[in-house]
């Protein structure tokens, strides 16, 4: 499942790692009325909920942006064979993601830059792949960019060597998906406003979007003819339009995450930016509109 769109001078391909990733509603949104959430989600269209199991459905998507001579991967999915015993939905994937990635017309060695919106396991996993018993960079020529604040907070956690629970798995992600990249030396720290690529009137830039994690960023494409935002975990599921107060279980600072979500959706609605989600279970970009005090997120059927 994938789509390819043009935004200004950039071409953007979505690569789906997992088309359906089901969760009990309260595992995703601890404050939610689960039955209502599943009903609301089912009302958005097929695929957003599994009414038989009472689960909400996410997906995992990466994006490949080609702009001028530069090819950028934004969010590197969960990756295969990663040990996540405390985060079982992330544990030991075995997907054909790399075949699908190459199927979009981009070879692994074509990639110049890899950047993650944040360093949770499902956004940096394909930074590396197993080669014998060693984790090596999946994109052999790429410079990997890490949000400076995001990398610092994960390294601070790693320094504490948590023995169990979710923190232990976050450190596993550091050890198998980040540290091997740092050891190659082909990486840079990036801050708010970092330009990833620029060509003609089109620019691909990182913007700070804190809340889900302290150092979360989004990748924004801007041109005279419009724009798009690869939004990472600022928004997880379109039911957050029905219940904007829903904060996701993994939000480090729920109040800040909500402010960032409102700001981002407002920017999309005001400036006509397409939303390119990491986790919506639909292989479409989304258009954002304001409706009263809320936002309406609608898949763009023929991008
Ligand atoms: Zn995520």
Tab-separated table of C-alpha atoms and ligand atoms in Angstrom, residues 21 90 118 120 122-123 212 232-233 236 278-279, ligand 1:
chain	number	residue	atom	x	y	z
A	21	UNK	CA	-1.700	-2.497	13.469
A	90	UNK	CA	6.895	-3.711	18.176
A	118	UNK	CA	11.426	11.106	17.024
A	120	UNK	CA	10.541	5.779	19.415
A	122	UNK	CA	8.522	2.506	15.257
A	123	UNK	CA	10.175	5.596	13.740
A	212	UNK	CA	4.794	13.340	22.268
A	232	UNK	CA	5.045	11.648	12.903
A	233	UNK	CA	3.238	11.100	16.201
A	236	UNK	CA	-1.977	9.070	15.774
A	278	UNK	CA	2.766	8.002	10.207
A	279	UNK	CA	-0.027	5.840	11.563
B	1	LIG	ZN1	4.694	6.136	16.322
